[in-house]
Coordinates of C-alpha atoms in Angstrom, one line a residue:
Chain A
X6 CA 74.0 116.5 84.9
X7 CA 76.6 114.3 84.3
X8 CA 77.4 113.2 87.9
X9 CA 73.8 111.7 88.6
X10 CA 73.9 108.3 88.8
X11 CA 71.3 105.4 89.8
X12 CA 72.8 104.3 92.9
X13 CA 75.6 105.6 94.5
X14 CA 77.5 103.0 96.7
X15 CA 79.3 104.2 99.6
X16 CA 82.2 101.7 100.6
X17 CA 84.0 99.1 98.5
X18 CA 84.0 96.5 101.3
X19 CA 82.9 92.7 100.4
X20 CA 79.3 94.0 100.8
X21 CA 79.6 97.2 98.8
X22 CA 81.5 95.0 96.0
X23 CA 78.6 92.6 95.7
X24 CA 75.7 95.8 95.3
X25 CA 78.1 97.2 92.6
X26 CA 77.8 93.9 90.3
X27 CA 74.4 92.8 91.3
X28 CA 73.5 96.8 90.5
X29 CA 75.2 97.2 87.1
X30 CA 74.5 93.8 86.0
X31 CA 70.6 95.4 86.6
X32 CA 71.5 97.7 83.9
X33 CA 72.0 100.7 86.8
X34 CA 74.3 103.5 86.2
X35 CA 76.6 102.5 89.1
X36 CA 79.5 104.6 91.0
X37 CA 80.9 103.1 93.5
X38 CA 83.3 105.0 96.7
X39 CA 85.7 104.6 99.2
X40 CA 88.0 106.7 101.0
X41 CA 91.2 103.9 101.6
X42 CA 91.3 101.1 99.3
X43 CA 88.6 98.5 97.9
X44 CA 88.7 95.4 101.1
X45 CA 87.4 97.0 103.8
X46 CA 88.5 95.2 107.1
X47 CA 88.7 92.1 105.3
X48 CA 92.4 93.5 103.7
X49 CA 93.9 93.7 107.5
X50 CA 93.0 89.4 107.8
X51 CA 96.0 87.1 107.7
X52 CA 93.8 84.3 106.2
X53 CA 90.7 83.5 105.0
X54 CA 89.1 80.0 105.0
X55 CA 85.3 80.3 105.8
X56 CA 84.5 82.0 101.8
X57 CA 82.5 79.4 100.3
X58 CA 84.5 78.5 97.4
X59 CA 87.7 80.2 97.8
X60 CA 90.0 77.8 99.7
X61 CA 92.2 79.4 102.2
X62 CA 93.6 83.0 101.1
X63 CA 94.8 86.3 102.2
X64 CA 91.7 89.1 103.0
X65 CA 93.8 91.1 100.6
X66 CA 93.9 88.6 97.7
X67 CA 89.9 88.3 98.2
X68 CA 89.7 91.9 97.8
X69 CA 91.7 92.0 94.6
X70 CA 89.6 89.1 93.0
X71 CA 86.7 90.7 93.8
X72 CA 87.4 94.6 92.9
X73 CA 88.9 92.7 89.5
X74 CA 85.2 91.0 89.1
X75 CA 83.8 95.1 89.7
X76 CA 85.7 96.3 86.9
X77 CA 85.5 93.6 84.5
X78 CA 82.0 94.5 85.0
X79 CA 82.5 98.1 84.3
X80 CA 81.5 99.3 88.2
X81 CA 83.0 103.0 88.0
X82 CA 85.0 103.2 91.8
X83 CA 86.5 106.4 92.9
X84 CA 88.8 107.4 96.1
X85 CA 86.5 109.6 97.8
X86 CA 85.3 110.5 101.4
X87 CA 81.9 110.8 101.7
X88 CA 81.3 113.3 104.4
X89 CA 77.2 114.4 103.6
X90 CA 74.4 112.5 102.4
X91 CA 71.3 114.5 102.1
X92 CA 68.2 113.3 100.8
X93 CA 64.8 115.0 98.4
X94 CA 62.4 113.4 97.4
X95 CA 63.8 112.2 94.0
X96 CA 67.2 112.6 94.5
X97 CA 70.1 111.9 97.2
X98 CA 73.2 114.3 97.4
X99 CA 76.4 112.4 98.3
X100 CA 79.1 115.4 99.2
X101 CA 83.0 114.4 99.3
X102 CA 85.6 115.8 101.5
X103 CA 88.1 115.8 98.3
X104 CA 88.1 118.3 95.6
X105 CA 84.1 119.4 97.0
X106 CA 82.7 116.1 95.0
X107 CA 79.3 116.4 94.6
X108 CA 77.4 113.3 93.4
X109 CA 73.7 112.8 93.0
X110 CA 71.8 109.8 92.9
X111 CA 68.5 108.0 92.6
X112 CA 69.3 105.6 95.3
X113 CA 72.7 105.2 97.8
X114 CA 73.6 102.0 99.2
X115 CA 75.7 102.7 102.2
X116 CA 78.2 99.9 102.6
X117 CA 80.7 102.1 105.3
X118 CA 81.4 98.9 107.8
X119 CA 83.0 99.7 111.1
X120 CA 86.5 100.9 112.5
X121 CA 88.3 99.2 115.4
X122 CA 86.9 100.7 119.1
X123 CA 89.3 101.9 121.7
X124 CA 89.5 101.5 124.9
X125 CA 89.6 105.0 126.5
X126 CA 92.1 104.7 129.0
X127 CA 95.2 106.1 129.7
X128 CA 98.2 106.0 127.8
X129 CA 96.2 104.8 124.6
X130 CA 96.3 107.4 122.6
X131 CA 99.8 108.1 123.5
X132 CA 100.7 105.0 122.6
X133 CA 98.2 104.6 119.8
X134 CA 100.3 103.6 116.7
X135 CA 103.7 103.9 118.1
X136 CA 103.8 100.7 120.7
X137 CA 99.5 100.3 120.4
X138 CA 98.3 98.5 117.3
X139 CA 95.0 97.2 115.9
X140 CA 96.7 95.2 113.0
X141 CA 99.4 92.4 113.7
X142 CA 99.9 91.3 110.4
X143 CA 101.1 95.4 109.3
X144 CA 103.0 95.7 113.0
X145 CA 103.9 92.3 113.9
X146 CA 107.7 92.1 112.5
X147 CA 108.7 94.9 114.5
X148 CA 108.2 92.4 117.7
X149 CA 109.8 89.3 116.5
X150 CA 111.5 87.8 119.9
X151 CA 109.9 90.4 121.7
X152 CA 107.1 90.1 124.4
X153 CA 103.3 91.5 123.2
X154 CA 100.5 91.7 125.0
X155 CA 96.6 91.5 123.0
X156 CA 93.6 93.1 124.5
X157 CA 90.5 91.2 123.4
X158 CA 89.0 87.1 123.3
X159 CA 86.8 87.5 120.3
X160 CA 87.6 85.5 116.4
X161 CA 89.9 88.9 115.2
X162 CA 92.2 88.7 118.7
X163 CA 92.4 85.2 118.7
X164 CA 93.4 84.8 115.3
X165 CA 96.2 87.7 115.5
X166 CA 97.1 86.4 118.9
X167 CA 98.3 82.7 117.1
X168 CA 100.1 84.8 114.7
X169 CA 101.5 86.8 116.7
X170 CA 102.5 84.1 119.0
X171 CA 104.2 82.6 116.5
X172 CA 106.9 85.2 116.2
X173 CA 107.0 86.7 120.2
X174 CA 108.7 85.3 122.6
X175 CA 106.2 85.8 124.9
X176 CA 102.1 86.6 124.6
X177 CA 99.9 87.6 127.2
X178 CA 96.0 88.4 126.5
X179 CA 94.1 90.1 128.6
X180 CA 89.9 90.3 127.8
X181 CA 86.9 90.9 129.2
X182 CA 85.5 88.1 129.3
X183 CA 86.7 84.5 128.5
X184 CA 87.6 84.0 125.1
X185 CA 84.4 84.1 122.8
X186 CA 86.1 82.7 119.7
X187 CA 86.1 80.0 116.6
X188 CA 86.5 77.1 119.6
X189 CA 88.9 75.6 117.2
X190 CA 90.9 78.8 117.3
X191 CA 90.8 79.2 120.8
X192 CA 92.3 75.7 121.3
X193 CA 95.0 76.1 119.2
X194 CA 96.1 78.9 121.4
X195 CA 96.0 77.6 124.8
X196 CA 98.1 75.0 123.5
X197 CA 101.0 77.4 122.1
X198 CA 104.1 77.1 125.2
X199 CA 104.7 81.2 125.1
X200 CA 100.9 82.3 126.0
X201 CA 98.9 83.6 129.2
X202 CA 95.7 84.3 129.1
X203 CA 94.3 86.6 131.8
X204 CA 90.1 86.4 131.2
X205 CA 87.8 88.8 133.0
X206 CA 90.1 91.9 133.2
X207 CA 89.0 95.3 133.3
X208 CA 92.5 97.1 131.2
X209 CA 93.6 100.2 133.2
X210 CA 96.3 102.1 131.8
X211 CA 99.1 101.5 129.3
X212 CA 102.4 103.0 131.2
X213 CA 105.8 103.4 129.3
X214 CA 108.1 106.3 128.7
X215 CA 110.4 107.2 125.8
X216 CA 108.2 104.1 124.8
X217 CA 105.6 101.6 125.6
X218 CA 106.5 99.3 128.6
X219 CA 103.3 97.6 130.1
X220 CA 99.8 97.4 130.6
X221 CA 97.9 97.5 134.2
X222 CA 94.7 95.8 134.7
X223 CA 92.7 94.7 137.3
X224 CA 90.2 90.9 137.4
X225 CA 86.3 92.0 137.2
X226 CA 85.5 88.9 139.5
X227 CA 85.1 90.1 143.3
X228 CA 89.0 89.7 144.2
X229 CA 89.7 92.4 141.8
X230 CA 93.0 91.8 141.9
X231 CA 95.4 94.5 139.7
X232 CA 98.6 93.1 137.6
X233 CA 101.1 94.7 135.6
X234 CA 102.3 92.8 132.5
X235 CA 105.5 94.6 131.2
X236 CA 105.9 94.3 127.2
X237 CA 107.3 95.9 124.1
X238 CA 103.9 96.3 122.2
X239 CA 99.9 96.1 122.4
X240 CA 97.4 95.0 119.8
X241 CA 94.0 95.9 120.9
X242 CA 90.8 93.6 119.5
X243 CA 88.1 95.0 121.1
X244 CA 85.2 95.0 118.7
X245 CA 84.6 97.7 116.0
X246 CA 82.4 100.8 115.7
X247 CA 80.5 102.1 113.3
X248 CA 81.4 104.8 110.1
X249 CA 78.1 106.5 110.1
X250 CA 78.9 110.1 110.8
X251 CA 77.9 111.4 106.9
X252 CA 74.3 110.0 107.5
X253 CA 73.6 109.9 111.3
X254 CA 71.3 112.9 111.0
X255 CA 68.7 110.8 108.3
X256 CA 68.0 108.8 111.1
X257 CA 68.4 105.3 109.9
X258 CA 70.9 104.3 112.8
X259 CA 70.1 103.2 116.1
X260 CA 72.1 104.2 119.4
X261 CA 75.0 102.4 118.2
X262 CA 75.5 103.8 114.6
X263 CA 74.3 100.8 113.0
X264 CA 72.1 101.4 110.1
X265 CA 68.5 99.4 110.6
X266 CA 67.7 97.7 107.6
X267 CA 64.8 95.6 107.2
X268 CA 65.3 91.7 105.2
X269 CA 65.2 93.9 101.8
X270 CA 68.1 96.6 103.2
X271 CA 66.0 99.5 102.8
X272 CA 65.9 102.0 105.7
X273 CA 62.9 104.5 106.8
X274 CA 64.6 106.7 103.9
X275 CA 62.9 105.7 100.8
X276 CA 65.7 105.2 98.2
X277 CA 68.5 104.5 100.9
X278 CA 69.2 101.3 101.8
X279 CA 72.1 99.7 104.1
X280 CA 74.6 96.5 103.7
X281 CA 77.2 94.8 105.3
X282 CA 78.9 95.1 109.1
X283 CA 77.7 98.6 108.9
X284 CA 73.7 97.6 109.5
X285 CA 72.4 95.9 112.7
X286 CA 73.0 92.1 112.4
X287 CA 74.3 88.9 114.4
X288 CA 76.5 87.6 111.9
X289 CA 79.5 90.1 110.6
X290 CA 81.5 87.6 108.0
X291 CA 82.3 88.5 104.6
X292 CA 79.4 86.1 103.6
X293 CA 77.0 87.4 105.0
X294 CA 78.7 91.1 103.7
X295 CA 78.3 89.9 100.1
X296 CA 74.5 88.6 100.6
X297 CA 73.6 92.1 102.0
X298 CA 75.3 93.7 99.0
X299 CA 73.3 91.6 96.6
X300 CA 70.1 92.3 98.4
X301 CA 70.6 95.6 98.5
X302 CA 70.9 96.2 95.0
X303 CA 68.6 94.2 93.5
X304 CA 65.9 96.2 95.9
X305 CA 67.4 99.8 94.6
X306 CA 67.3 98.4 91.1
X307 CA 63.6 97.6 91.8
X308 CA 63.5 101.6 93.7
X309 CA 65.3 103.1 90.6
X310 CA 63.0 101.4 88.4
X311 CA 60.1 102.4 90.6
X312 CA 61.0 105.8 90.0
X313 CA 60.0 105.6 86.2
X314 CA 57.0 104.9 86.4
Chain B
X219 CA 106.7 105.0 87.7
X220 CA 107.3 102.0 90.5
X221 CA 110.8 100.2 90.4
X222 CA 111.3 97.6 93.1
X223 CA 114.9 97.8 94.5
X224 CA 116.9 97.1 97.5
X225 CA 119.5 98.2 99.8
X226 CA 122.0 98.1 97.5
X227 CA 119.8 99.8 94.4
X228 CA 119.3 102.3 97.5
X229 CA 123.1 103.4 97.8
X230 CA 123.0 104.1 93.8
X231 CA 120.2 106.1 93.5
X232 CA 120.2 110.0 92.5
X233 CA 119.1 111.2 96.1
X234 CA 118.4 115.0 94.9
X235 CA 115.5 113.8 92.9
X236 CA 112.4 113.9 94.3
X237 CA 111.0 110.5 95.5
X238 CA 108.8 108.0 97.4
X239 CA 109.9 104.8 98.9
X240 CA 107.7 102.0 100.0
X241 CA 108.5 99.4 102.6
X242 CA 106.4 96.9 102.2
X243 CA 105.9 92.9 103.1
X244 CA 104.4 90.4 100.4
X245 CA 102.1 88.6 103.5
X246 CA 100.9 92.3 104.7
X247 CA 97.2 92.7 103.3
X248 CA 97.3 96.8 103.3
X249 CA 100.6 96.1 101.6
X250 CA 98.9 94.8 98.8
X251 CA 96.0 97.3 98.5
X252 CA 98.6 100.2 99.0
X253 CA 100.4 98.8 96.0
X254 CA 97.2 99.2 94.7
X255 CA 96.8 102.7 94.9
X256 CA 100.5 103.5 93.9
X257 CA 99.8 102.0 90.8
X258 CA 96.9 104.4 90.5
X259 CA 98.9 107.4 91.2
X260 CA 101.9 106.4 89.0
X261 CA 99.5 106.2 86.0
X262 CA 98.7 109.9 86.8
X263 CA 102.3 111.0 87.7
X264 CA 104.4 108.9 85.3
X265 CA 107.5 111.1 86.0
X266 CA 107.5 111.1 89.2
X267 CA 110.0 108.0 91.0
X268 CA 108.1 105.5 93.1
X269 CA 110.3 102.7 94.5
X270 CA 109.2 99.8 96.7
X271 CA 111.3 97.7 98.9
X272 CA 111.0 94.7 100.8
X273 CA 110.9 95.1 104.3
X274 CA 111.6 91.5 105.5
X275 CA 114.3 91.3 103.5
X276 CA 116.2 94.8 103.1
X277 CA 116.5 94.7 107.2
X278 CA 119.8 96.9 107.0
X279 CA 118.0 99.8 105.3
X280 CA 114.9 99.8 107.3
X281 CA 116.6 99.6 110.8
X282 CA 118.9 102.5 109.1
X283 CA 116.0 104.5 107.9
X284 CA 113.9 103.6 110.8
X285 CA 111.1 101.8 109.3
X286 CA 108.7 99.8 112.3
X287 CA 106.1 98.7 110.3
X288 CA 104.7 98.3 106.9
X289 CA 103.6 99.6 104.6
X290 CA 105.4 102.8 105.6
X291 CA 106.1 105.6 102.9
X292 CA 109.0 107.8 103.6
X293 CA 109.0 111.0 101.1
X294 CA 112.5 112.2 100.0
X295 CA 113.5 116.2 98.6
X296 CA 117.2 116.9 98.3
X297 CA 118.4 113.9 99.9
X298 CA 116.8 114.4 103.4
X299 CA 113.3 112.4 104.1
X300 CA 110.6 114.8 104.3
X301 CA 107.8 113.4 105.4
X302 CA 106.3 109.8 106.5
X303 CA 103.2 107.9 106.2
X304 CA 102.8 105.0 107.8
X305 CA 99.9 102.3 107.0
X306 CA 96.8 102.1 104.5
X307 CA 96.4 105.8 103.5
X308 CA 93.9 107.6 101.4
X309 CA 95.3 108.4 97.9
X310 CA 94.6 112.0 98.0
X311 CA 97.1 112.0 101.3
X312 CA 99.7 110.5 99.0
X313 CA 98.8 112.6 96.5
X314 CA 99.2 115.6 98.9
X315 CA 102.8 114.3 100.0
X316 CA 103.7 113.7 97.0
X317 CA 103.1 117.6 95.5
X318 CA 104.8 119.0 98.6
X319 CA 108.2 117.2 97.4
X320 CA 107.7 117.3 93.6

């Protein structure tokens, strides 16, 4: 059948990258998926410093460079949704939502990563990309000399935040706790002239009319006191969740949707094995994205190979 | 095929053809992977008239068209915009947009 493959790689993050040349470079017949665009969440960052090796660039750029690297390789990559992943003994089924794909393969590496969370509170989702967004560097331009306000105090809201400050007028961030990020990057922040940070706030409702006009939130501490910050946009950083609906029911994830992976990647499923911000870890950076990759495949090489004898 | 143009290519162009136009900004990361997969689905629709546009610096045309963000796709039949994508989308979307216009 002409659509089995050795491993199948779902998601062409910087972890799912990494499998697919450590995998072919194994001599594995390699076919490698995503459902937006090779990146991951790496394409929505302004700049990236922290690559070993790769200077300061745009998440984009890296992402480019490395799909290149894929393909100069020969790593066959198709747009596809992978909605089913069903496991035999010998063989995994990997079912797309376009054009009923159906893919087999020895092993899969799941590579999904995670999607920004939401709050849950009122006047989010009627706001949600129309006044709310989760990407300042797509959105931003539209509030040049405008007032913003950012929900969130860890490394992705901070970073936006001095971006973002750079162009508004005015910046107000309002987070759950104090600001958790890069302590470099949360110093240059308090020292820009247009921000207020509001730390230990619980967000209540977004309020606006024909469009967005404020957010109401209320301090966590005992006073509980409630404010209302009026603005022209939001940009919620709240932490991300994770894309494991097509293989929650193998039951590889724990109560989170995190794959658990052991120091090789594999999961309890022989011949599936998990990389990047998609498994349970402490340390979501691109680095550490790439090492999973390459761990991954070398140990479905060894699975694929296993399977031979 | 993809042609980059501005505002003022804009004005000249035959509006009863079929087309997709791209805002996009050269710092915008989904920007870049977006251009991406145009170029993917003008290899497979050659005919079919793909212009891009700079959104920072074409501000006339977007406030006129009423482009926010970027990358936003705005899908034009007989002169009149059809439909609108805004963001990172999957290509079989586009693809889909596309075929309802073409």
């Amino acid at each position: 059948m002409e659509n089995i493959y050795d491993i199948v790689i779902v998601g062409a993050g910087p972890a799912g990258m990494t499998a697919a040349i450590y995998a072919v470079r194994a001599n594995m017949k390699v076919l490698l998926l995503d459902r937006l665009s090779p990146g991951g969440q790496m394409v929505n960052t302004n700049e990236i410093e922290n690559y070993t090796g790769a200077g300061k660039l745009s998440g984009a750029d890296l992402a480019i460079k490395m799909f290149e690297h894929t393909q100069e390789l020969g790593v066959e990559f198709d747009y596809k949704t992978v909605i089913d992943i069903s496991n035999s003994d010998s063989l995994k089924t990997i079912t797309c939502e376009e054009d009923d794909a159906v893919y087999q393969a020895r092993a899969v590496i799941l590579a999904t990563g995670t999607v920004p969370r939401r709050l849950g509170v009122p006047g989010e989702e009627e706001w949600a990309a129309n006044g709310i967004s989760w990407c300042a560097i797509c959105d931003g331009a539209q509030y040049r000399d405008k007032e913003v306000v950012v929900i969130g105090g860890g490394n992705s809201a901070v970073e936006e935040s001095i971006y973002l400050a750079g162009i508004c007028t005015k910046l107000t961030i309002v987070t759950m706790f104090d600001l958790t990020a890069d302590p470099k990057a949360c110093d240059q922040l308090r020292k820009m002239p247009n921000v207020t940070i509001y730390p230990y706030q619980e967000v209540l409702e977004f309020t606006g009319t024909d469009r967005i006009t404020g957010v109401r939130f209320k301090s966590t501490k005992e006073d509980a006191t409630e404010r209302y910050v009026t603005c022209d946009g939001v940009f919620e950083y709240i932490g991300f969740s994770a894309s494991s609906e097509a293989f929650a029911k193998l039951g590889i994830v724990d109560r989170t949707g995190c794959i658990e992976a052991d120091s090789r990647m594999r999961t309890s499923v022989p011949g599936i094995f998990g990389a990047g911000d998609i498994t349970v870890k402490h340390l979501r950076q691109i680095v550490t994205a790439c090492s999973d990759g390459a761990v991954a495949a070398n140990s479905a090489a060894a699975y694929v190979e296993s399977l031979k004898q | 095929m993809i042609t980059e143009i501005t505002e003022k290519d804009y004005e000249s162009l035959d509006h009863n053809v079929p087309m997709l136009i791209e805002f996009y900004s050269k710092t915008c990361g989904p920007c870049k992977m977006l251009s991406f997969v145009l170029k993917d689905i003008a290899k497979q629709n050659p005919d079919f008239p793909i212009y891009i546009i700079d959104f920072d610096e074409n501000r006339e045309l977007k406030e006129r068209l009423g482009v926010k963000g970027f990358p936003t796709m705005l899908f034009f039949k007989d002169g009149k915009e059809v439909s609108r994508l805004e963001g990172l989308k999957q290509k079989p979307v586009i693809i889909k947009a596309i075929e309802a216009i073409a």
